Tab-separated table of C-alpha atoms in Angstrom:
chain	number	residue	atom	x	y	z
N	1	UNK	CA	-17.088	6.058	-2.786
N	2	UNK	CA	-13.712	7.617	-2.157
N	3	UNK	CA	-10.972	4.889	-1.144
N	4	UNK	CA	-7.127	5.670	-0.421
N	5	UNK	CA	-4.328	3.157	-0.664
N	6	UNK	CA	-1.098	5.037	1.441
N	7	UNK	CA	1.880	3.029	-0.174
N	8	UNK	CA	5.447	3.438	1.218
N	9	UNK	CA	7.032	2.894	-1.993
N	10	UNK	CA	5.389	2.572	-5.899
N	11	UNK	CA	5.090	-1.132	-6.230
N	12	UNK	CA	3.615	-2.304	-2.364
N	13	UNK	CA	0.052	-0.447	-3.282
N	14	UNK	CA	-0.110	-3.050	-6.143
N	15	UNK	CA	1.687	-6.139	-4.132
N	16	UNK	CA	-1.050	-5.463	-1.124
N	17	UNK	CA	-3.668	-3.914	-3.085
N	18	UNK	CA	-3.614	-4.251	-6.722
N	19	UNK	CA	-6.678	-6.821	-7.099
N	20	UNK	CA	-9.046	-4.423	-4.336
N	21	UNK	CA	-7.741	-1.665	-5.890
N	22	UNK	CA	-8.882	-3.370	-9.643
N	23	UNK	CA	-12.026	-4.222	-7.871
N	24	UNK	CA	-13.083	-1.021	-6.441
N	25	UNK	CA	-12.528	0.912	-9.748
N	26	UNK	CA	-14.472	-1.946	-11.513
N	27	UNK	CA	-17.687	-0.791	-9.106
N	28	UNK	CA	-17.006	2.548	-10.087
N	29	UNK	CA	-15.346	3.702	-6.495
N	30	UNK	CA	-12.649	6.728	-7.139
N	31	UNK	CA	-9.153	5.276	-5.775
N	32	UNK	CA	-6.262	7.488	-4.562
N	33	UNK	CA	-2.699	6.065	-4.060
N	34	UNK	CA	0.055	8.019	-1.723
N	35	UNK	CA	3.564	7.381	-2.903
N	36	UNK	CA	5.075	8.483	0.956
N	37	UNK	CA	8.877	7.905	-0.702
N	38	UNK	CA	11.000	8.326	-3.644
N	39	UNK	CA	14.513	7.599	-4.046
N	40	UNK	CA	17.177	9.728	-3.786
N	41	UNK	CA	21.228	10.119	-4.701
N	42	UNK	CA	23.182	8.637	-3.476
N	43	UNK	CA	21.336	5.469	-2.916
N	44	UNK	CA	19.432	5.674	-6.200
N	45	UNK	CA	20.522	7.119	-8.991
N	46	UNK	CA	18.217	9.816	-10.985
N	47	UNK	CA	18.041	8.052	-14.200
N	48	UNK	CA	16.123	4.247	-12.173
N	49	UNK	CA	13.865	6.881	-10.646
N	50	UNK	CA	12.646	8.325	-13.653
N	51	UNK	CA	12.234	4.679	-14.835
N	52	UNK	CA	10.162	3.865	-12.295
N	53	UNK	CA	8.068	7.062	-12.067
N	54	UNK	CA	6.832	6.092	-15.726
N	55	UNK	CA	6.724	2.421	-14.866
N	56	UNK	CA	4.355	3.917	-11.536
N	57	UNK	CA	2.077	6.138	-14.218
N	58	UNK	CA	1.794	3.263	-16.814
N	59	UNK	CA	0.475	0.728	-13.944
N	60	UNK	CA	-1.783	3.258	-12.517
N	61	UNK	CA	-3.577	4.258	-15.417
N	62	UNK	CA	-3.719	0.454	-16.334
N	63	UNK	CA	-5.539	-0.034	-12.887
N	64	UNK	CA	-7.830	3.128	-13.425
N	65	UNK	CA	-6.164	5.121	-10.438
N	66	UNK	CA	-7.834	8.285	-10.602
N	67	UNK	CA	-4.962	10.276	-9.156
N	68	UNK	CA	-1.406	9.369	-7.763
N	69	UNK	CA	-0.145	11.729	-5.038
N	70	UNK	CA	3.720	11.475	-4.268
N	71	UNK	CA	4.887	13.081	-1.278
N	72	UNK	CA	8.621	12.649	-2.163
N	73	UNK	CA	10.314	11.874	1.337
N	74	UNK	CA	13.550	9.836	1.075
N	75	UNK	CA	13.496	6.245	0.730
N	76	UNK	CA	15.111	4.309	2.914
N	77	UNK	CA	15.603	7.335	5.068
N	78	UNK	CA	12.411	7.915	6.145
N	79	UNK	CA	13.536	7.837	10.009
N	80	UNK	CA	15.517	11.358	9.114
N	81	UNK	CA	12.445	13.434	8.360
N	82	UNK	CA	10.379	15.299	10.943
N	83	UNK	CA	7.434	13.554	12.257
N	84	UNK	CA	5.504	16.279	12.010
N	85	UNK	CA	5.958	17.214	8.673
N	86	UNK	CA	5.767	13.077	7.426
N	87	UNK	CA	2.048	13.037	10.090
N	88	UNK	CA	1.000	16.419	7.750
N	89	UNK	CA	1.706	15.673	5.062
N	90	UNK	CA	-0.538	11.972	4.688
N	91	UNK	CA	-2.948	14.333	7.206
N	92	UNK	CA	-3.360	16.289	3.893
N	93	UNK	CA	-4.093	13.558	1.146
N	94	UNK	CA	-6.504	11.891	3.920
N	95	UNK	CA	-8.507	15.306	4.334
N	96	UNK	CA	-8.068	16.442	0.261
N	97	UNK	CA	-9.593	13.003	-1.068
N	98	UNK	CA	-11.953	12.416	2.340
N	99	UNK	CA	-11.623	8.612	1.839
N	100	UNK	CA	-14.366	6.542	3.171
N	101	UNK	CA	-11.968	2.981	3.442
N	102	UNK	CA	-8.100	3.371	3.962
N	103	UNK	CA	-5.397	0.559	2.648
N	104	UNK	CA	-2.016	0.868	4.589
N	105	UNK	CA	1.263	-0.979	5.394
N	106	UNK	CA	1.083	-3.419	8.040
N	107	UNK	CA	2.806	-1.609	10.756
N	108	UNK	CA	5.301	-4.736	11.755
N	109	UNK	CA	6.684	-5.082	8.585
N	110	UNK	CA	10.316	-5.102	8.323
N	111	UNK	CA	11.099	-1.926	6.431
N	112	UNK	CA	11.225	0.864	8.189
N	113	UNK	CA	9.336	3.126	5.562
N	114	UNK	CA	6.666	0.842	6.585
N	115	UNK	CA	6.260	1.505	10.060
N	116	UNK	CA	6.286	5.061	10.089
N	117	UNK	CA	4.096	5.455	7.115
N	118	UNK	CA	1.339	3.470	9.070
N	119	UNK	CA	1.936	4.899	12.538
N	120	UNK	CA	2.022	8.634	10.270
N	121	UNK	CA	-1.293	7.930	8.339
N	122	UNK	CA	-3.021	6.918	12.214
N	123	UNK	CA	-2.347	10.281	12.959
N	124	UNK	CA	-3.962	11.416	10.174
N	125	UNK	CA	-6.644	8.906	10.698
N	126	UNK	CA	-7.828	9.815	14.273
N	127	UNK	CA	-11.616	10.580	14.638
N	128	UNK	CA	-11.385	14.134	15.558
N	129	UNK	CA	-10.841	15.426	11.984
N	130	UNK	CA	-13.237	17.313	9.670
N	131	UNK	CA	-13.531	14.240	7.584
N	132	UNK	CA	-13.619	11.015	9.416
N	133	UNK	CA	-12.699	7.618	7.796
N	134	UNK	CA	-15.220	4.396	7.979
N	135	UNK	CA	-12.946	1.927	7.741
N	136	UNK	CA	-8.848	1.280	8.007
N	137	UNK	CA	-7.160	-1.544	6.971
N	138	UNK	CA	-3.631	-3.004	6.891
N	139	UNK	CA	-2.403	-4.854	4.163
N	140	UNK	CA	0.907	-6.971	3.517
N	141	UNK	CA	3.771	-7.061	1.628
N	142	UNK	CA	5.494	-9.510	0.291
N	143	UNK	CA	9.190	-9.112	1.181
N	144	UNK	CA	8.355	-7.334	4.102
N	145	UNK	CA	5.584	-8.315	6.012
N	146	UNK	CA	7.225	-12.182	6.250
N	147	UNK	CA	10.576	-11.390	6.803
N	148	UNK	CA	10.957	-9.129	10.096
N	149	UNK	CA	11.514	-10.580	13.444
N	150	UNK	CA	9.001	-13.365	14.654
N	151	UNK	CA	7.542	-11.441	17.708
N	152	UNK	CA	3.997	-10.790	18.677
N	153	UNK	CA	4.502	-7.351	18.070
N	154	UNK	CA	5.529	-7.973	14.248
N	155	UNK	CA	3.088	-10.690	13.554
N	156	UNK	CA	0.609	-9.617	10.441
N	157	UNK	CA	-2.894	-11.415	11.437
N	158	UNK	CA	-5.628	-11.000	8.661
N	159	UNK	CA	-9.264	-10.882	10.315
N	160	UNK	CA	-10.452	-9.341	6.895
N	161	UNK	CA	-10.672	-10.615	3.379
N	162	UNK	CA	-11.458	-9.393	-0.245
N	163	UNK	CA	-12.140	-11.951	-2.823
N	164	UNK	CA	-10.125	-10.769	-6.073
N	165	UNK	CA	-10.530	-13.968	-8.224
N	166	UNK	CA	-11.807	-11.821	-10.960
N	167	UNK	CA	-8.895	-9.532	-10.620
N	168	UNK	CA	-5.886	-11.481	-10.093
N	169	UNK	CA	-4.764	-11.592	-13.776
N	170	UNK	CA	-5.219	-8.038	-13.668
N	171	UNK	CA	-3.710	-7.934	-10.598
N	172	UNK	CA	-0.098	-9.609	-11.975
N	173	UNK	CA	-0.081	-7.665	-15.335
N	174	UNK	CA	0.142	-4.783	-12.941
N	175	UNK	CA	2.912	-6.223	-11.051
N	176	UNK	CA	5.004	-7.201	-14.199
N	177	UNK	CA	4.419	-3.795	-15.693
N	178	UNK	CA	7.070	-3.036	-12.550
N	179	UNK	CA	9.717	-4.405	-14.653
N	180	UNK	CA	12.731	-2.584	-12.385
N	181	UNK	CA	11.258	-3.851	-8.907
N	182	UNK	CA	9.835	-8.063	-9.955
N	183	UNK	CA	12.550	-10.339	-9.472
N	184	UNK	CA	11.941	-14.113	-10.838
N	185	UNK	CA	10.667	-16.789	-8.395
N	186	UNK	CA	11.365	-17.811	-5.985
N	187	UNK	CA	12.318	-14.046	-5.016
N	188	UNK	CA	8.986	-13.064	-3.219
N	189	UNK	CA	8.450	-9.811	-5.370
N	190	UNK	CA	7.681	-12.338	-8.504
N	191	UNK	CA	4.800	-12.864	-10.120
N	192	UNK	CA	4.698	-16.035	-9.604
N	193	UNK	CA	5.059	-15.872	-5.698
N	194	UNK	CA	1.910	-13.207	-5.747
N	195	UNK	CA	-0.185	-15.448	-7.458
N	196	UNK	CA	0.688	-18.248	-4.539
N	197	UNK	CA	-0.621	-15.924	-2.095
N	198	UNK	CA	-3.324	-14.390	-3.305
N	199	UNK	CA	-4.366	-18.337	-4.124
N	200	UNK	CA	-3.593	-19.271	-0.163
N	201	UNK	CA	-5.577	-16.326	0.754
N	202	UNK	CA	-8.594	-17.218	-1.162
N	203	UNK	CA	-8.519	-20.427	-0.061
N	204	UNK	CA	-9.011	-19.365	3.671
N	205	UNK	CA	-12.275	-17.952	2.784
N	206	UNK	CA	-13.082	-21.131	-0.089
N	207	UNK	CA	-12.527	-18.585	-3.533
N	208	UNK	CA	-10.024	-18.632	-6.484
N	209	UNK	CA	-7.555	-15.428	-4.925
N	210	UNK	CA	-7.972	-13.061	-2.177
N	211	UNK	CA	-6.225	-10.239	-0.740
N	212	UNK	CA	-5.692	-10.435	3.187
N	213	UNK	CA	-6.108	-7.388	5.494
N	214	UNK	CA	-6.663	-6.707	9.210
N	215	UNK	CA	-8.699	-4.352	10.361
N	216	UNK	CA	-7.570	-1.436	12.314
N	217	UNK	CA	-11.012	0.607	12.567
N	218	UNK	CA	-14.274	0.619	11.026
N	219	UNK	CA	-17.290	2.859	11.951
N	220	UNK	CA	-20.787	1.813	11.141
């Protein structure tokens, strides 16, 4: 099985996805990551990108990733590139890899890399394509996901769950691996404050860890 984790920056495919990502590879699925951004000058120098290109390869290959697109659109700026040319390009990876399950942001999140990467990758996700997706998920991200504007527009609601406890550790020696973007507790991008939620997720569904999702779409 093909599966396709669309990340806004490297770092939120493992802080969403890194135990289901661990897991899929473990069953022998083939796992694609989009990298939609990179940083640019003046906001980020060339030298911390390179840094965290390797750090991106070194976690990757740690987590069995069988290939890394990265699309290159400017962080942080995302809102200054063409919609059409952000919707083709994910449109591309979705139609190149033919993904049967899709991970992406959680479209209320408060970055706003995160929202148009989601609503970009539904436009690549519509039914009408040559390759059609199964299933579509939305994952969250710590830093993000929690800290926009309470509103019922914003809210993340999981309705879907994947148990990871065999993956966590793997998991958070992904996550620390990201040396330039974990901070230390209680900064939510720590390890320690991924472990917390990936325990408060499991225990919603009674298991050690979980991941939390909410299902956009699946087709059965």
């Amino acid at each position: 099985m093909n599966v396709l984790v669309i990340a806004p920056h490297d770092d939120d495919e493992v802080l969403g996805v890194g135990g289901t990502i661990a897991k899929h590879v473990s069953k022998g699925d083939r796992v694609y990551v989009c990298i939609v951004t990179s940083g640019t000058e003046p906001l980020f120098s060339k030298e911390d990108m390179a840094v965290l290109a390797r750090e991106t390869k070194r976690v990757h290959d740690f987590l069995g990733v069988s290939h890394t697109y990265f699309l290159g659109f400017p962080a942080a700026m995302l809102e200054d590139v063409p919609r059409f040319q952000l919707n083709q390009a994910i449109m591309d990876v979705i139609q190149e890899t033919k993904p049967e399950i899709v991970y992406l942001p959680h479209f209320g999140d408060m970055q706003k890399d995160h929202t148009l990467t989601a609503e970009a990758a539904m436009v690549g996700l519509r039914p009408k394509y040559d390759h059609v997706v199964r299933e579509i998920y939305a994952y969250e991200t710590l830093s993000e996901t929690e800290w926009n504007i309470p509103h019922s527009k914003n809210v993340f609601i999981p309705n879907a769950f994947s148990d990871i406890s065999d993956y966590l550790d793997t998991k958070l020696k992904a996550l620390a691996m990201y040396t330039t973007q974990v901070a230390d507790f209680p900064n939510p991008r720590s390890v320690e404050a991924v472990s917390c939620l990936a325990k408060l997720r499991g225990s919603t569904i009674n298991v050690a860890a979980a991941e939390a999702f909410y299902l956009i779409r699946k087709i059965s």
